Coordinates of C-alpha atoms and ligand atoms in Angstrom, one line a residue:
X1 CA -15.9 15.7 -18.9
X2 CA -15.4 18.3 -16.0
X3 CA -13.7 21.7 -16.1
X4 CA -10.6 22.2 -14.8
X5 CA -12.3 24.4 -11.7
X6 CA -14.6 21.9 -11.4
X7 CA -11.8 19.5 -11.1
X8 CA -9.6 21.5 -8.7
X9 CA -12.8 21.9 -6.1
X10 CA -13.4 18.3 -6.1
X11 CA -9.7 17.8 -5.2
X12 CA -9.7 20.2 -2.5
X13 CA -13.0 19.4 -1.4
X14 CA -12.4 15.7 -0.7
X15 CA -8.5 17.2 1.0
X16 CA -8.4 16.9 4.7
X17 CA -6.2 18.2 7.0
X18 CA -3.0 16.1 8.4
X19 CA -3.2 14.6 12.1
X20 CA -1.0 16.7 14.7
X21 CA 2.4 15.2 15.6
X22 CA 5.6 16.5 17.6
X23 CA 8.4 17.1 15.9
X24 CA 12.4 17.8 16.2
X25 CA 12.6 21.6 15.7
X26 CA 16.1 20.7 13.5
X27 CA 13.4 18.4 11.2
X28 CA 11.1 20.6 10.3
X29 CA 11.9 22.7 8.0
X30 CA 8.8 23.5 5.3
X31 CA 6.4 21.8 8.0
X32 CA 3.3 24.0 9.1
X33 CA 2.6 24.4 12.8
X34 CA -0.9 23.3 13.8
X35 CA -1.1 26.1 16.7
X36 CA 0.5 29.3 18.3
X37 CA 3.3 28.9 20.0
X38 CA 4.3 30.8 23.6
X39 CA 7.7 32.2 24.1
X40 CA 8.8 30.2 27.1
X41 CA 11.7 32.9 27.7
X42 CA 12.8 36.4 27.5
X43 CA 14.5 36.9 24.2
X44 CA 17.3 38.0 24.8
X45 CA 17.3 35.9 27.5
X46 CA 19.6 39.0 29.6
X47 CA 20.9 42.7 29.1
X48 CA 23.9 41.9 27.0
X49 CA 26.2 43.7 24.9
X50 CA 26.2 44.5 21.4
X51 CA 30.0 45.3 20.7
X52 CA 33.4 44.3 22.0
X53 CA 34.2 47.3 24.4
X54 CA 33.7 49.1 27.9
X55 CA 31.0 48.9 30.1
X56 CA 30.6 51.7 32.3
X57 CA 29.9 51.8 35.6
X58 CA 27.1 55.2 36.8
X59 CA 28.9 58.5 37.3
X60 CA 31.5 57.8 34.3
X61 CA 32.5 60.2 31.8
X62 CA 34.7 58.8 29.5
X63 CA 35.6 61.2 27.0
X64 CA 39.5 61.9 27.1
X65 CA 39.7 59.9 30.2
X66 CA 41.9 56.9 31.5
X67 CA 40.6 53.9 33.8
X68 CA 41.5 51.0 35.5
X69 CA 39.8 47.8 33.7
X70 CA 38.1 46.3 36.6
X71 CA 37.4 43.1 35.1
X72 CA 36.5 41.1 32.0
X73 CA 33.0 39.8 31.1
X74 CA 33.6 37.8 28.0
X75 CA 30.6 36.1 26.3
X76 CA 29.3 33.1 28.2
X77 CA 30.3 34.7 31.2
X78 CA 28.0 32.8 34.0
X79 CA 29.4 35.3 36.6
X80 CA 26.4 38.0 38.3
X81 CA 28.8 41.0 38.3
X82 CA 28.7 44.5 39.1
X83 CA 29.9 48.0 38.5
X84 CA 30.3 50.6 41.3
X85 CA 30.4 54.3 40.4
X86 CA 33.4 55.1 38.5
X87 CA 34.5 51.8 37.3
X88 CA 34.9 50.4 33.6
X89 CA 34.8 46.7 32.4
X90 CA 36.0 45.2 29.2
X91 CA 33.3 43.5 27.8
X92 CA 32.6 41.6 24.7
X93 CA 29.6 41.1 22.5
X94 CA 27.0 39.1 23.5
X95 CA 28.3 39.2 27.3
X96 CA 26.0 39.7 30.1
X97 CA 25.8 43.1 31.3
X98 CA 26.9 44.0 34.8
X99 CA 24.8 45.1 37.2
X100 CA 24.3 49.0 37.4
X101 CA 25.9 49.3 33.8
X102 CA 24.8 53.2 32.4
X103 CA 26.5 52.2 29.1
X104 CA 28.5 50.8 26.9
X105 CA 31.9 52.1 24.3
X106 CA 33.0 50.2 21.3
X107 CA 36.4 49.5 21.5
X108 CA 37.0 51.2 18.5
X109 CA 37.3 54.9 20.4
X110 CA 39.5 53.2 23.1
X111 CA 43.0 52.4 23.4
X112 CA 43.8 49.3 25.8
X113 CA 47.0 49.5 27.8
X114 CA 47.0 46.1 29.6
X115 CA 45.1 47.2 32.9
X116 CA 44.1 50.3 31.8
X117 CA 42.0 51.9 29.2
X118 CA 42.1 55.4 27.7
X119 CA 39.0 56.9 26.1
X120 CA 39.6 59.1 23.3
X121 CA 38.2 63.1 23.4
X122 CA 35.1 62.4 21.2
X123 CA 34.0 59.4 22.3
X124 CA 30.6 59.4 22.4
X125 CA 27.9 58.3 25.3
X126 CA 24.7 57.8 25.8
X127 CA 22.8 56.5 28.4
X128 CA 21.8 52.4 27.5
X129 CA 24.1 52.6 24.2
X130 CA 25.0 49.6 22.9
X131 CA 22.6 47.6 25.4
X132 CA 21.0 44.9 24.0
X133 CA 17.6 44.7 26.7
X134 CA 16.5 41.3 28.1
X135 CA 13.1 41.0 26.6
X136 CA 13.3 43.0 24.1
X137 CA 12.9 41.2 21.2
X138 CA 10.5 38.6 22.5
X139 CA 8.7 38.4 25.8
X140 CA 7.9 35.4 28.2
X141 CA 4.6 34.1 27.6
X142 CA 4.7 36.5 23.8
X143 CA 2.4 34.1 21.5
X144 CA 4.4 33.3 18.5
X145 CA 2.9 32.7 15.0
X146 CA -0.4 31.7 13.6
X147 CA -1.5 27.5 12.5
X148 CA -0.5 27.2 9.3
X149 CA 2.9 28.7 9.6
X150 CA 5.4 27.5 7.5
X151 CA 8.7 26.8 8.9
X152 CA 11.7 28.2 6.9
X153 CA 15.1 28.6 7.7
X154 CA 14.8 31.4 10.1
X155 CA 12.0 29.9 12.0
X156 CA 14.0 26.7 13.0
X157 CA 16.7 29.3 14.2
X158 CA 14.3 31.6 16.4
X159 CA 12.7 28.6 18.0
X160 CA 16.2 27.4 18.7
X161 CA 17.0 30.7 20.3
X162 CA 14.3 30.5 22.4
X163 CA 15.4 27.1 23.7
X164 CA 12.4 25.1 21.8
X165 CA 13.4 21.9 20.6
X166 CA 10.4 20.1 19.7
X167 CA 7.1 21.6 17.8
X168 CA 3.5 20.8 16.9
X169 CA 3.7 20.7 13.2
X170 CA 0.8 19.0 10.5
X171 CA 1.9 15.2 9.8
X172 CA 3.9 14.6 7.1
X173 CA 1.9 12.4 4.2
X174 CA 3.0 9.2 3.3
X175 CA 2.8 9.2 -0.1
X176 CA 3.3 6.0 -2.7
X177 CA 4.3 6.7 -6.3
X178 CA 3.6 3.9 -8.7
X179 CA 4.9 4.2 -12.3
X180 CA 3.7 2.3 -14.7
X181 CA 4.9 0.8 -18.1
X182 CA 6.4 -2.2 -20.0
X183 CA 8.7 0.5 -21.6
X184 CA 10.3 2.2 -18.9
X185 CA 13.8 1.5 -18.0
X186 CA 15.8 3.1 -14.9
X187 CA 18.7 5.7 -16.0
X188 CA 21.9 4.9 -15.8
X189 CA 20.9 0.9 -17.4
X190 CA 20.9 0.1 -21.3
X191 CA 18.0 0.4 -23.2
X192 CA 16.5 -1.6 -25.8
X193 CA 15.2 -0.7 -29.2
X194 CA 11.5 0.3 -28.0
X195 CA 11.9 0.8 -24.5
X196 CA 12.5 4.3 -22.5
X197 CA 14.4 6.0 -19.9
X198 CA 11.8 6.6 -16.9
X199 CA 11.2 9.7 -16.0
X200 CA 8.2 10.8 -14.1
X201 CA 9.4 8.9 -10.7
X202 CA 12.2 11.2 -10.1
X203 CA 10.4 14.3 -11.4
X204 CA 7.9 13.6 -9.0
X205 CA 9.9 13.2 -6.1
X206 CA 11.8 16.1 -7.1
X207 CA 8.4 18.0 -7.0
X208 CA 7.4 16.4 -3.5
X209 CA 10.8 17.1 -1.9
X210 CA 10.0 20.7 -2.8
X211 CA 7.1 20.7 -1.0
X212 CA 9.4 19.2 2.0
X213 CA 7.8 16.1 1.4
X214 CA 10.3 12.9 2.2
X215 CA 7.9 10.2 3.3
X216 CA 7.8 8.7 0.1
X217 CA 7.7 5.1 -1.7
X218 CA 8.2 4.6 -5.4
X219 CA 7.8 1.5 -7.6
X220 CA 7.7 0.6 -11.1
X221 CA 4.7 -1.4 -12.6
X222 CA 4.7 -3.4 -15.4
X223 CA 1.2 -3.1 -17.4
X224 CA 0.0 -5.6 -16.2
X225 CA -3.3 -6.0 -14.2
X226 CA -2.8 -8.8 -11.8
X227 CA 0.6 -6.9 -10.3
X228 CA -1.1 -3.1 -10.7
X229 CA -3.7 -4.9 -8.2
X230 CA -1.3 -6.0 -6.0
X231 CA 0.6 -3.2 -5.6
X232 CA -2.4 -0.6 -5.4
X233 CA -4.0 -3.0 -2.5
X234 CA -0.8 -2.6 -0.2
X235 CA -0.1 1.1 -1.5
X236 CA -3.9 2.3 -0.2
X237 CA -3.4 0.1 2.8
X238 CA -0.3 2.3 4.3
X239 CA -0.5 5.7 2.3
X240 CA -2.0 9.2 2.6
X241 CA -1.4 9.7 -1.6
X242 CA -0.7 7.5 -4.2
X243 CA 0.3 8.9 -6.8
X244 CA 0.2 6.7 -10.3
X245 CA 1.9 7.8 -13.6
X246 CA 0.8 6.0 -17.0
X247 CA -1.7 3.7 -17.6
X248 CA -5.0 5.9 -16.6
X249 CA -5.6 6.2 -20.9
X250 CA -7.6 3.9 -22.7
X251 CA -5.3 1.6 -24.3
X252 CA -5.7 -2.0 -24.0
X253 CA -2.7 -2.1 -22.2
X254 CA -3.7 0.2 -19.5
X255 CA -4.8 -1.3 -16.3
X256 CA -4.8 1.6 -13.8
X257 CA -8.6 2.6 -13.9
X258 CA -9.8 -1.1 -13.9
X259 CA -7.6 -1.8 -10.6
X260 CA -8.9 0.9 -8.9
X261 CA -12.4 -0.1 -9.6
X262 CA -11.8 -3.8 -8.5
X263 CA -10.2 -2.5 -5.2
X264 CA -12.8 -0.2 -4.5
X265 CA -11.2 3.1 -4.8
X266 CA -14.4 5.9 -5.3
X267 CA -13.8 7.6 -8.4
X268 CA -14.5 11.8 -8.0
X269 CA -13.7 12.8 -11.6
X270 CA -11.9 10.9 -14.4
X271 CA -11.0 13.0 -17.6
X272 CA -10.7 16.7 -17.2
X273 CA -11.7 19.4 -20.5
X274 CA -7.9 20.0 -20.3
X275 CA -5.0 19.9 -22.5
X276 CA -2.3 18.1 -21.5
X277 CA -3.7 16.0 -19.1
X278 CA -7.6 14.8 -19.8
X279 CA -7.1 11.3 -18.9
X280 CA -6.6 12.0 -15.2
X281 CA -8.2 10.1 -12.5
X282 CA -9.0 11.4 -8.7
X283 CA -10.5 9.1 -6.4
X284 CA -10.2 8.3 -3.2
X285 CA -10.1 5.4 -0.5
X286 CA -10.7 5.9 3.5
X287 CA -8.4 8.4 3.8
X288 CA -6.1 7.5 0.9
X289 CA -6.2 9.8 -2.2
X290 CA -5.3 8.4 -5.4
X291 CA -4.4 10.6 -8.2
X292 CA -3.7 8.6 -11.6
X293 CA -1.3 11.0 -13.6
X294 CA -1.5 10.8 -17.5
X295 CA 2.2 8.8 -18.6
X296 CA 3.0 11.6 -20.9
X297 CA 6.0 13.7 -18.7
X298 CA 4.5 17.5 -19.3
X299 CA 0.8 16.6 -18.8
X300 CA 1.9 14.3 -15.4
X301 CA 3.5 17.5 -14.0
X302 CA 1.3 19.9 -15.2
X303 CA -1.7 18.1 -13.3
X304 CA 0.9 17.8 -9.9
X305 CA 1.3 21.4 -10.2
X306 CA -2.5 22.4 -10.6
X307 CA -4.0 20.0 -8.6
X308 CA -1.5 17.6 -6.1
X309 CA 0.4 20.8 -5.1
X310 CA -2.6 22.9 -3.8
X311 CA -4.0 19.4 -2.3
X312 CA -0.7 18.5 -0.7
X313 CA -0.2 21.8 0.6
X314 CA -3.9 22.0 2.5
X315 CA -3.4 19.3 3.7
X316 CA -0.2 20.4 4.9
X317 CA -1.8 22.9 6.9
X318 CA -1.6 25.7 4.2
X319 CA -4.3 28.2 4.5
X320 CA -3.1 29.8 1.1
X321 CA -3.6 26.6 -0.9
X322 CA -5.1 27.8 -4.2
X323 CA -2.8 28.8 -7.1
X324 CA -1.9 32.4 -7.0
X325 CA -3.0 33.7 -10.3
X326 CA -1.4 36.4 -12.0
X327 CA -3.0 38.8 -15.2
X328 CA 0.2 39.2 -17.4
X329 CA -0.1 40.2 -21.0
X330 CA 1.3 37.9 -23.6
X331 CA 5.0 38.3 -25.4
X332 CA 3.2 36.6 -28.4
X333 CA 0.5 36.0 -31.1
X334 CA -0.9 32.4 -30.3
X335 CA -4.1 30.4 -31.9
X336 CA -6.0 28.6 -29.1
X337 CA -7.3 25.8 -30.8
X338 CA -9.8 22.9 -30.0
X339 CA -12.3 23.1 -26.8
X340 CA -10.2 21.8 -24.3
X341 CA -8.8 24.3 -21.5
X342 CA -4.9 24.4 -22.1
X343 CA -2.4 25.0 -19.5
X344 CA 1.0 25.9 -21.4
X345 CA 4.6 26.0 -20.5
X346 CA 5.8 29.9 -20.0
X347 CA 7.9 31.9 -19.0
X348 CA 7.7 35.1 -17.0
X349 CA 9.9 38.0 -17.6
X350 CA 9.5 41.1 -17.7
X351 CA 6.0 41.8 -16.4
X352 CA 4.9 40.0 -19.3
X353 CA 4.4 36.1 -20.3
X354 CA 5.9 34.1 -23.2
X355 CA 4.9 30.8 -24.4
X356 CA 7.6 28.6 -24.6
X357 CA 8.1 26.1 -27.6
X358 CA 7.6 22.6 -27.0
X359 CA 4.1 22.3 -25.6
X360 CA 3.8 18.7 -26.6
X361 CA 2.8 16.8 -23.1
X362 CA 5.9 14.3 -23.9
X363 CA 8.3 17.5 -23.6
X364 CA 10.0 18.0 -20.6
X365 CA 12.9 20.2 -22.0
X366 CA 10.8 23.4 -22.5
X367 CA 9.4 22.5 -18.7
X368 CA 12.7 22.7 -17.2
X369 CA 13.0 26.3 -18.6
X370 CA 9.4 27.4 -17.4
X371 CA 8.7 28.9 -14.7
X372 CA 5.0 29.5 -15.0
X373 CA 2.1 28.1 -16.6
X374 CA -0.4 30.2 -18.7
X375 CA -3.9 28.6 -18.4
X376 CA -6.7 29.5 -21.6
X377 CA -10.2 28.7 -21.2
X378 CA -12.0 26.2 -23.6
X379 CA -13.3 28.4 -26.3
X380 CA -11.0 28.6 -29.7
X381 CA -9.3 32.0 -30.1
X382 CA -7.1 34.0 -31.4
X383 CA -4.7 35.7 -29.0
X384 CA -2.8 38.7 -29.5
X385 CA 0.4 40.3 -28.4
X386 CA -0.4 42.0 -25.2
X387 CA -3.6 40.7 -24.5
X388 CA -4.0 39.7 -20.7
X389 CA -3.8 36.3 -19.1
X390 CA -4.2 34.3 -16.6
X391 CA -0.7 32.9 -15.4
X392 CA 0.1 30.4 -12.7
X393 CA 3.4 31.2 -11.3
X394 CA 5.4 27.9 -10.2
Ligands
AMP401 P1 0.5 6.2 -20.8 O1 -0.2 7.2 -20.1 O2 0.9 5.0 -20.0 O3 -0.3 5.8 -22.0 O4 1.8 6.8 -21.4 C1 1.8 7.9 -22.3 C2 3.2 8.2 -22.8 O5 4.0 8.6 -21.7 C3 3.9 7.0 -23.4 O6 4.7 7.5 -24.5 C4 4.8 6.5 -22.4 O7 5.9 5.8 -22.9 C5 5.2 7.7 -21.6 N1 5.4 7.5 -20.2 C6 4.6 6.8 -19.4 N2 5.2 6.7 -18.2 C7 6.4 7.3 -18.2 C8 7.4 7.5 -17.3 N3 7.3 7.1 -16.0 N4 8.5 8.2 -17.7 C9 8.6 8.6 -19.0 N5 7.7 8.4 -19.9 C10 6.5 7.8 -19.5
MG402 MG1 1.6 3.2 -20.3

């Protein structure tokens, strides 16, 4: 049996980046860009105004004053006006800026009477106030992130104020989930005395969409060899992951490793020194990685969290990939027992880490509150109340 660090190199080790492809700009949130990107205009794109108000023309002093509006520039004014000495324009914000403009006045220390406009005595002016300068948050040609940056909200907006509508990001995986088990039975439908409610499918998904992953296929397996085959063959055939829940233990009824042998799927580890989750299975086929989960809910997620994530997330283009570990000290006493590695369900608050009950690896309830997982090597211990560590924040 390997270590779980053992594990987790093997797993990024054999994790290759995604193939380039172009992509809608409005679709990409949580993609990662494969390249730098040039400004391909001035941002803002003109001098334009910051407030609704007066744009003064050179030689104006407005405090106390009265003027004749000259014109109106509202915002998407397409116009190329101008402002000779002495004259005033309304303006509004976001409107371009006339030509020879010294400054603008918020409308606040004005008083607008139809064609006119009074200024009141401390109305304050300074040369460019209120300006906002063509170029000056962005130049032309300005390169624009690093590869591997990820797209969030505000990045789909700047690229959209820059005009760009399409971007270089790192494919999107296609990924297959295949759940298996005689007992599982969709929500929502009756079950039977002996049968379950599946689980792990959704959960999953949930845990991919997170990631921003959508390309995803999910089917439920019976245990049963002849259809496990069937289905593997076609799911390595047109996927970047398959990921398989159940069936990887050594019950009689569990297929999953023998199918992957038969359909020649190269097995990198199977069983990890770790608790939940020791029956997992990594191997891998062309290109197509295959992770076979352990059934149980908490040890299935546990291993997506310590090992798909960080995989999924270089190959996404991540550069920051590996788990960022934390050194909290403990809320608790707690007896590490047996010589498996465990990763528990915790909670951060506080600076400080508690263990949550309900560490079972059929538990999901206790999951749903954590938010971190507290990792313990192999050796049994006892741990005490303030003692340090290490913590994988999720
Ligand atoms: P297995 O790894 O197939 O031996 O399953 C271990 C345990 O996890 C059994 O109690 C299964 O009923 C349960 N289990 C397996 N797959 C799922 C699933 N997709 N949803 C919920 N529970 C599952
Ligand atoms: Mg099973």
């Amino acid at each position: 049996m390997i270590s779980i660090e053992e594990a987790y190199q093997r797993v990024i080790n054999n994790t290759e980046l995604a193939s380039e492809e172009l992509i809608s700009v409005s679709e990409s949130l949580h993609r990662r860009l494969t390249r730098t990107l040039e400004a391909p205009i001035h941002l803002p794109l003109f001098d334009n105004s910051a407030v609704d108000g007066y744009a003064l023309g050179p030689n104006v002093n407005p405090a106390g004053a009265t003027f004749e509006i000259a014109y109106e520039v509202p915002a998407g004014d397409t116009q190329k006006r101008t402002l000779n000495p002495g004259e005033v324009a309304r303006i509004f914000t976001g409107a371009p800026i006339p030509e020879n403009t010294a400054s603008v006045v918020m409308q606040e220390f004005t008083q607008n009477d139809g064609n006119t406009v009074s200024f009141a005595e401390n109305t304050p002016f300074k040369e460019g106030n209120h300006i906002r300068r063509k170029g000056k948050e962005v130049e032309m040609g300005k390169e624009l992130f690093d590869r591997g940056w990820h797209i969030n909200p505000a990045t789909i907006g700047f690229l959209s104020s820059l005009g760009i509508d399409q971007v270089p990001c790192y494919t999107e995986p296609q990924i297959t989930i295949l759940s298996t088990g005689n007992e599982l039975v969709e929500p929502g439908k009756e079950v039977k005395h002996g049968e379950i409610y599946e689980s792990n499918c959704r959960m999953l998904i949930g845990a991919l969409n997170q990631l921003g992953i959508r390309r995803i296929e999910a089917q439920k397996l019976g245990d049963d060899l002849e259809q496990t085959l069937k289905t593997l063959k076609a799911a390595l055939n047109q996927s970047d992951y398959v990921i398989i829940s159940g069936g990887i233990s050594v019950g009689k009824y569990d297929f999953v490793k023998t199918a992957n042998e038969q359909l020649g799927v190269e097995s990198l580890f199977y069983k990890v020194r770790q608790k939940p989750g020791k029956p997992l299975f990594f191997g891998k086929k062309e290109s197509c990685l295959v992770f076979a989960l352990p059934g149980n809910p908490a040890a299935a997620l546990t291993c997506f969290y310590r090992y798909l994530k960080p995989s999924l997330e270089k190959h996404g283009g991540s550069k920051n990939f590996d788990p960022s570990f934390l050194k909290l000290p403990l809320q608790q006493d707690f007896f590490k027992k047996g010589d498996r590695a465990v990763m528990l369900k915790a909670s951060i608050q506080n600076g400080s880490v508690s263990l949550l009950d309900g560490q079972s690896s059929a538990m999901l309830y206790s999951f749903a509150e954590a938010n971190a997982l507290v990792q313990l090597p192999t050796e049994e211990k006892q741990y005490h109340t303030g003692d340090e560590v290490l913590v994988i924040p999720l």
